[in-house]
Amino acid sequence: MSLMNDYNIYIEKMGAAFRAHDIDVSAGNLMFSEIALVKAEGGDWSQAVIEFKDGLEQLLAAKLSSGHHFLSKPYIRKFQFDIDETLLVAIVNEQSLEWYGRDGAEHAFDFLLESKRGLFRKSNRYLDLGGHQMVWACYYALQYGAKEVVSYEPSILNVAIGIFNCLLNGVIETVNVIPFAVLASNASAGDENSKMLVDFMSVPLRGFRIDRMRDLNFDFVKTDIEGYEFDLLRCPRYVDILKCAQHSHLELHLGHLYSRGIDVKMWIDRLKSAGLNGEELYSGRDMFEFLAEASPKGFYSFILR
């Protein structure tokens, strides 16, 4: 597909995401100049990323918290994982610089280990719960046989950067972003308009129930949702999605809920009640044996089986 076709899809998806958050994009803030598009067609995104950052800064000026800062000189980082495997990431704010711009950032990309183990080999549809800036979603979409990646992300700031990353990597058609936090199908009334604030934003978090998706069949599921997984593990639809998937990456953020009195035993009970089992990603140890010895203040990744 040509860059211009991708660009048209980008404008459409970006507009839909902002409208979902009641933000008017009719002024064309997120469109690129002809010069930027010509350069991008030749593989040079330097002008486009500057224009993207400037437009995003204008659109979100009244909605960003004082703790957020855009970079004065945004840039594109190219990760080279293998001879023919690359990933482009836009470094536009301090968080993307901290997460993806630092030396050795690729060591936190657990999808590389999962790919090496062949977990994506037969995957066509991916569910990415907690998409952040869509770096994981882009990688999934670049895998052989990938037909669709559905990614939930509540921050419109991260959604915008993520959709731009999808354009960079030529996967804008494959990745479909739901610009809200994932909610359990049995969440209490009112949760879709939470009073909690999104990181670096001065607007409330909005949710979207997982059972509102038309197709709940996925081959690979990634869950990284900062502690809400404890609630989601009581959702029958979510548990069914995990059990039907070939493989699932489940991050447990014990440390986030420790102050609420949720201890390791409660996590183990919740996982057992859901009928799930697996192994710790890096050691390969049984999930329950690992958790029995784990710190209640830690954060851990598991592959479900």
Short mmCIF file of C-alpha atoms in Angstrom, two decimals:
data_model
loop_
_atom_site.label_atom_id
_atom_site.label_comp_id
_atom_site.label_asym_id
_atom_site.label_seq_id
_atom_site.Cartn_x
_atom_site.Cartn_y
_atom_site.Cartn_z
CA MET A 1 0.00 0.00 0.00
CA SER A 2 1.28 3.51 -0.85
CA LEU A 3 2.19 6.08 1.78
CA MET A 4 -0.68 8.30 0.68
CA ASN A 5 -3.19 5.50 1.26
CA ASP A 6 -1.66 4.90 4.68
CA TYR A 7 -1.73 8.63 5.38
CA ASN A 8 -5.45 8.82 4.58
CA ILE A 9 -6.14 5.93 6.99
CA TYR A 10 -3.95 7.69 9.58
CA ILE A 11 -5.99 10.90 9.32
CA GLU A 12 -9.22 8.92 9.59
CA LYS A 13 -8.13 6.90 12.64
CA MET A 14 -6.56 9.89 14.37
CA GLY A 15 -9.71 11.93 13.87
CA ALA A 16 -11.93 9.15 15.22
CA ALA A 17 -9.77 8.78 18.34
CA PHE A 18 -9.84 12.50 19.13
CA ARG A 19 -13.56 12.79 18.47
CA ALA A 20 -14.11 9.91 20.91
CA HIS A 21 -12.54 12.22 23.52
CA ASP A 22 -14.60 15.21 22.37
CA ILE A 23 -11.61 17.00 20.83
CA ASP A 24 -12.13 18.88 17.58
CA VAL A 25 -9.48 18.17 14.93
CA SER A 26 -11.22 19.93 12.06
CA ALA A 27 -8.49 22.60 11.93
CA GLY A 28 -6.10 19.99 10.55
CA ASN A 29 -3.56 20.15 13.39
CA LEU A 30 -2.41 16.58 12.77
CA MET A 31 -2.04 16.83 9.00
CA PHE A 32 1.39 17.07 7.38
CA SER A 33 2.74 19.54 4.87
CA GLU A 34 3.46 18.48 1.31
CA ILE A 35 7.18 18.77 2.02
CA ALA A 36 6.88 16.43 5.02
CA LEU A 37 4.96 13.86 2.98
CA VAL A 38 7.44 13.95 0.10
CA LYS A 39 10.32 13.41 2.53
CA ALA A 40 8.44 10.61 4.32
CA GLU A 41 7.81 8.88 1.02
CA GLY A 42 11.58 8.74 0.65
CA GLY A 43 12.00 7.34 4.15
CA ASP A 44 12.84 10.63 5.90
CA TRP A 45 10.32 11.29 8.70
CA SER A 46 12.25 14.16 10.34
CA GLN A 47 9.91 16.90 9.13
CA ALA A 48 6.76 14.87 9.75
CA VAL A 49 7.63 14.13 13.38
CA ILE A 50 8.25 17.84 14.05
CA GLU A 51 4.90 18.78 12.52
CA PHE A 52 3.19 15.95 14.40
CA LYS A 53 4.61 17.11 17.74
CA ASP A 54 3.68 20.74 17.10
CA GLY A 55 0.12 19.84 16.11
CA LEU A 56 -0.34 17.49 19.07
CA GLU A 57 0.98 20.15 21.45
CA GLN A 58 -1.59 22.65 20.15
CA LEU A 59 -4.48 20.18 20.35
CA LEU A 60 -3.76 19.01 23.88
CA ALA A 61 -2.40 22.22 25.44
CA ALA A 62 -5.41 22.66 27.74
CA LYS A 63 -5.63 18.98 28.69
CA LEU A 64 -2.04 18.15 29.66
CA SER A 65 -0.84 18.31 33.25
CA SER A 66 2.09 20.48 34.30
CA GLY A 67 4.21 17.33 34.65
CA HIS A 68 4.16 16.61 30.92
CA HIS A 69 6.80 17.98 28.55
CA PHE A 70 7.23 17.60 24.80
CA LEU A 71 10.77 17.49 23.43
CA SER A 72 11.96 20.61 21.64
CA LYS A 73 13.57 18.38 19.01
CA PRO A 74 11.53 15.21 18.45
CA TYR A 75 13.07 12.44 16.38
CA ILE A 76 12.58 8.92 15.06
CA ARG A 77 14.55 6.06 16.59
CA LYS A 78 15.21 2.99 14.50
CA PHE A 79 15.60 -0.33 16.31
CA GLN A 80 17.38 -3.04 14.33
CA PHE A 81 16.59 -6.42 15.89
CA ASP A 82 17.73 -8.66 13.07
CA ILE A 83 19.02 -8.32 9.56
CA ASP A 84 15.52 -7.81 8.20
CA GLU A 85 13.62 -6.86 11.38
CA THR A 86 13.34 -3.18 12.26
CA LEU A 87 10.98 -1.03 14.31
CA LEU A 88 10.59 2.76 14.14
CA VAL A 89 9.56 4.67 17.26
CA ALA A 90 8.75 8.38 17.53
CA ILE A 91 10.51 10.08 20.45
CA VAL A 92 8.34 13.15 21.00
CA ASN A 93 7.93 13.64 24.77
CA GLU A 94 9.93 12.99 27.91
CA GLN A 95 8.20 9.67 28.57
CA SER A 96 8.92 8.27 25.11
CA LEU A 97 12.53 9.43 25.57
CA GLU A 98 12.74 7.66 28.93
CA TRP A 99 11.07 4.45 27.74
CA TYR A 100 12.22 4.13 24.15
CA GLY A 101 15.00 6.66 23.61
CA ARG A 102 17.48 5.49 26.22
CA ASP A 103 20.40 3.18 25.54
CA GLY A 104 19.39 -0.45 25.97
CA ALA A 105 15.66 0.26 25.72
CA GLU A 106 15.27 -2.87 23.61
CA HIS A 107 16.16 -5.04 26.62
CA ALA A 108 12.69 -4.27 28.01
CA PHE A 109 11.01 -5.45 24.80
CA ASP A 110 9.76 -8.81 26.04
CA PHE A 111 8.14 -9.41 22.64
CA LEU A 112 11.64 -10.21 21.33
CA LEU A 113 11.95 -13.18 23.69
CA GLU A 114 8.40 -14.27 22.90
CA SER A 115 9.14 -14.08 19.18
CA LYS A 116 12.32 -16.11 19.65
CA ARG A 117 10.26 -18.79 21.39
CA GLY A 118 7.85 -18.90 18.46
CA LEU A 119 4.81 -17.64 20.35
CA PHE A 120 3.63 -15.52 17.40
CA ARG A 121 4.18 -18.16 14.74
CA LYS A 122 0.52 -19.05 14.24
CA SER A 123 -1.02 -15.78 15.41
CA ASN A 124 -3.30 -13.76 13.14
CA ARG A 125 -5.22 -11.63 15.65
CA TYR A 126 -3.64 -9.92 18.66
CA LEU A 127 -5.26 -8.20 21.64
CA ASP A 128 -3.08 -5.58 23.30
CA LEU A 129 -4.51 -4.41 26.62
CA GLY A 130 -2.47 -1.40 27.70
CA GLY A 131 -1.05 -0.22 24.38
CA HIS A 132 0.86 2.83 25.63
CA GLN A 133 2.45 4.31 22.47
CA MET A 134 1.72 1.17 20.40
CA VAL A 135 5.32 -0.08 20.25
CA TRP A 136 4.18 -3.62 21.13
CA ALA A 137 1.18 -3.32 18.80
CA CYS A 138 3.43 -2.27 15.91
CA TYR A 139 5.74 -5.22 16.51
CA TYR A 140 2.80 -7.64 16.61
CA ALA A 141 1.43 -6.16 13.38
CA LEU A 142 4.79 -6.65 11.66
CA GLN A 143 4.80 -10.39 12.39
CA TYR A 144 4.21 -12.82 9.55
CA GLY A 145 0.52 -13.61 9.19
CA ALA A 146 -0.73 -10.75 11.38
CA LYS A 147 -4.15 -9.60 10.17
CA GLU A 148 -5.35 -7.41 13.04
CA VAL A 149 -4.10 -5.96 16.32
CA VAL A 150 -6.69 -4.45 18.66
CA SER A 151 -5.13 -2.16 21.26
CA TYR A 152 -6.76 -0.47 24.27
CA GLU A 153 -5.12 2.71 25.61
CA PRO A 154 -6.86 5.34 27.78
CA SER A 155 -4.49 8.27 27.20
CA ILE A 156 -5.33 10.24 24.05
CA LEU A 157 -1.75 11.54 24.22
CA ASN A 158 -0.36 8.02 23.98
CA VAL A 159 -3.00 7.03 21.44
CA ALA A 160 -1.93 9.85 19.12
CA ILE A 161 1.76 8.99 19.42
CA GLY A 162 0.87 5.33 18.94
CA ILE A 163 -1.14 5.93 15.77
CA PHE A 164 1.79 7.96 14.43
CA ASN A 165 4.08 5.00 15.22
CA CYS A 166 1.71 2.75 13.27
CA LEU A 167 2.05 5.06 10.27
CA LEU A 168 5.85 5.02 10.60
CA ASN A 169 5.94 1.22 10.51
CA GLY A 170 3.44 0.74 7.71
CA VAL A 171 0.89 -1.03 9.92
CA ILE A 172 -1.73 1.70 10.20
CA GLU A 173 -4.35 -0.50 8.53
CA THR A 174 -3.60 -3.53 10.73
CA VAL A 175 -3.71 -1.83 14.14
CA ASN A 176 -7.10 -0.74 15.46
CA VAL A 177 -6.96 1.38 18.59
CA ILE A 178 -9.74 1.59 21.15
CA PRO A 179 -8.85 4.92 22.83
CA PHE A 180 -10.11 3.94 26.27
CA ALA A 181 -9.15 1.83 29.26
CA VAL A 182 -10.33 -1.76 29.10
CA LEU A 183 -13.18 -2.56 31.48
CA ALA A 184 -14.46 -5.90 32.68
CA SER A 185 -17.84 -6.94 31.29
CA ASN A 186 -19.10 -7.14 34.87
CA ALA A 187 -17.69 -3.75 35.94
CA SER A 188 -19.95 -1.66 38.16
CA ALA A 189 -22.18 1.02 36.67
CA GLY A 190 -20.41 4.32 36.11
CA ASP A 191 -16.94 2.85 35.55
CA GLU A 192 -16.98 3.89 31.90
CA ASN A 193 -16.59 7.50 33.08
CA SER A 194 -14.18 7.16 35.97
CA LYS A 195 -13.07 10.06 38.17
CA MET A 196 -9.48 8.78 38.00
CA LEU A 197 -7.08 10.87 35.92
CA VAL A 198 -4.91 9.56 33.10
CA ASP A 199 -1.13 10.01 33.51
CA PHE A 200 0.01 13.46 32.34
CA MET A 201 -3.57 14.43 31.50
CA SER A 202 -6.03 16.65 33.37
CA VAL A 203 -9.06 14.74 32.08
CA PRO A 204 -10.84 11.73 33.63
CA LEU A 205 -10.11 8.18 32.53
CA ARG A 206 -12.75 6.68 30.26
CA GLY A 207 -13.43 2.97 29.91
CA PHE A 208 -14.77 0.59 27.28
CA ARG A 209 -16.15 -2.81 28.27
CA ILE A 210 -14.29 -5.74 26.80
CA ASP A 211 -17.49 -7.50 25.72
CA ARG A 212 -18.41 -4.55 23.48
CA MET A 213 -15.90 -5.77 20.89
CA ARG A 214 -17.55 -7.55 17.98
CA ASP A 215 -15.05 -10.41 17.78
CA LEU A 216 -13.56 -11.78 21.00
CA ASN A 217 -11.38 -14.45 19.36
CA PHE A 218 -7.66 -13.69 19.54
CA ASP A 219 -4.56 -15.82 19.02
CA PHE A 220 -2.26 -13.80 21.29
CA VAL A 221 -3.24 -11.55 24.21
CA LYS A 222 -1.01 -9.09 26.06
CA THR A 223 -2.23 -7.59 29.35
CA ASP A 224 -0.30 -4.72 30.93
CA ILE A 225 -2.85 -2.52 32.71
CA GLU A 226 -1.18 -1.31 35.92
CA GLY A 227 -3.07 -3.41 38.46
CA TYR A 228 -6.55 -3.47 36.93
CA GLU A 229 -5.79 -7.05 35.86
CA PHE A 230 -6.78 -8.08 39.40
CA ASP A 231 -10.35 -6.93 38.68
CA LEU A 232 -10.29 -8.17 35.11
CA LEU A 233 -9.45 -11.68 36.27
CA ARG A 234 -12.99 -11.86 37.68
CA CYS A 235 -14.46 -11.06 34.26
CA PRO A 236 -15.76 -14.26 32.58
CA ARG A 237 -15.37 -12.80 29.08
CA TYR A 238 -11.74 -11.85 29.67
CA VAL A 239 -10.92 -15.25 31.14
CA ASP A 240 -12.57 -16.93 28.14
CA ILE A 241 -10.46 -14.79 25.78
CA LEU A 242 -7.30 -15.91 27.59
CA LYS A 243 -8.29 -19.57 27.53
CA CYS A 244 -9.13 -19.49 23.81
CA ALA A 245 -5.89 -17.75 22.83
CA GLN A 246 -2.90 -19.83 21.78
CA HIS A 247 -0.64 -17.79 24.06
CA SER A 248 -1.10 -14.88 26.47
CA HIS A 249 1.33 -12.49 28.11
CA LEU A 250 -0.03 -11.48 31.52
CA GLU A 251 1.69 -8.84 33.63
CA LEU A 252 0.83 -8.80 37.31
CA HIS A 253 1.43 -5.49 39.06
CA LEU A 254 1.40 -6.67 42.65
CA GLY A 255 3.18 -3.53 43.82
CA HIS A 256 0.40 -1.23 42.65
CA LEU A 257 -2.20 -2.96 44.83
CA TYR A 258 -0.05 -3.81 47.85
CA SER A 259 -1.03 -0.59 49.64
CA ARG A 260 -4.70 -1.58 49.25
CA GLY A 261 -4.07 -4.73 51.29
CA ILE A 262 -4.03 -7.15 48.35
CA ASP A 263 -1.34 -9.71 49.13
CA VAL A 264 0.27 -12.48 47.08
CA LYS A 265 -2.15 -15.12 48.37
CA MET A 266 -5.09 -13.08 47.06
CA TRP A 267 -3.45 -12.91 43.62
CA ILE A 268 -2.85 -16.67 43.63
CA ASP A 269 -6.46 -17.32 44.69
CA ARG A 270 -7.76 -15.02 41.96
CA LEU A 271 -5.69 -16.79 39.27
CA LYS A 272 -6.72 -20.24 40.48
CA SER A 273 -10.39 -19.24 40.59
CA ALA A 274 -10.06 -18.18 36.96
CA GLY A 275 -8.59 -21.60 36.10
CA LEU A 276 -5.38 -20.13 34.69
CA ASN A 277 -1.86 -21.50 34.74
CA GLY A 278 1.44 -20.57 33.19
CA GLU A 279 5.11 -19.86 33.66
CA GLU A 280 7.22 -16.84 34.52
CA LEU A 281 8.49 -15.34 31.27
CA TYR A 282 12.20 -15.22 31.95
CA SER A 283 12.86 -18.14 34.32
CA GLY A 284 10.28 -20.55 32.94
CA ARG A 285 9.21 -21.42 36.51
CA ASP A 286 5.65 -22.47 37.26
CA MET A 287 3.52 -19.38 37.82
CA PHE A 288 2.20 -20.38 41.24
CA GLU A 289 5.58 -21.61 42.52
CA PHE A 290 7.10 -18.32 41.40
CA LEU A 291 4.39 -16.19 43.00
CA ALA A 292 4.58 -18.10 46.29
CA GLU A 293 8.13 -16.76 46.70
CA ALA A 294 7.58 -13.36 45.06
CA SER A 295 7.73 -9.98 46.73
CA PRO A 296 4.25 -8.45 47.19
CA LYS A 297 5.72 -5.17 45.93
CA GLY A 298 7.00 -6.60 42.63
CA PHE A 299 5.88 -6.64 39.00
CA TYR A 300 6.01 -9.89 37.05
CA SER A 301 5.37 -11.25 33.56
CA PHE A 302 3.88 -14.65 32.78
CA ILE A 303 3.06 -16.70 29.71
CA LEU A 304 -0.22 -18.51 30.19
CA ARG A 305 -0.64 -22.05 28.97
#
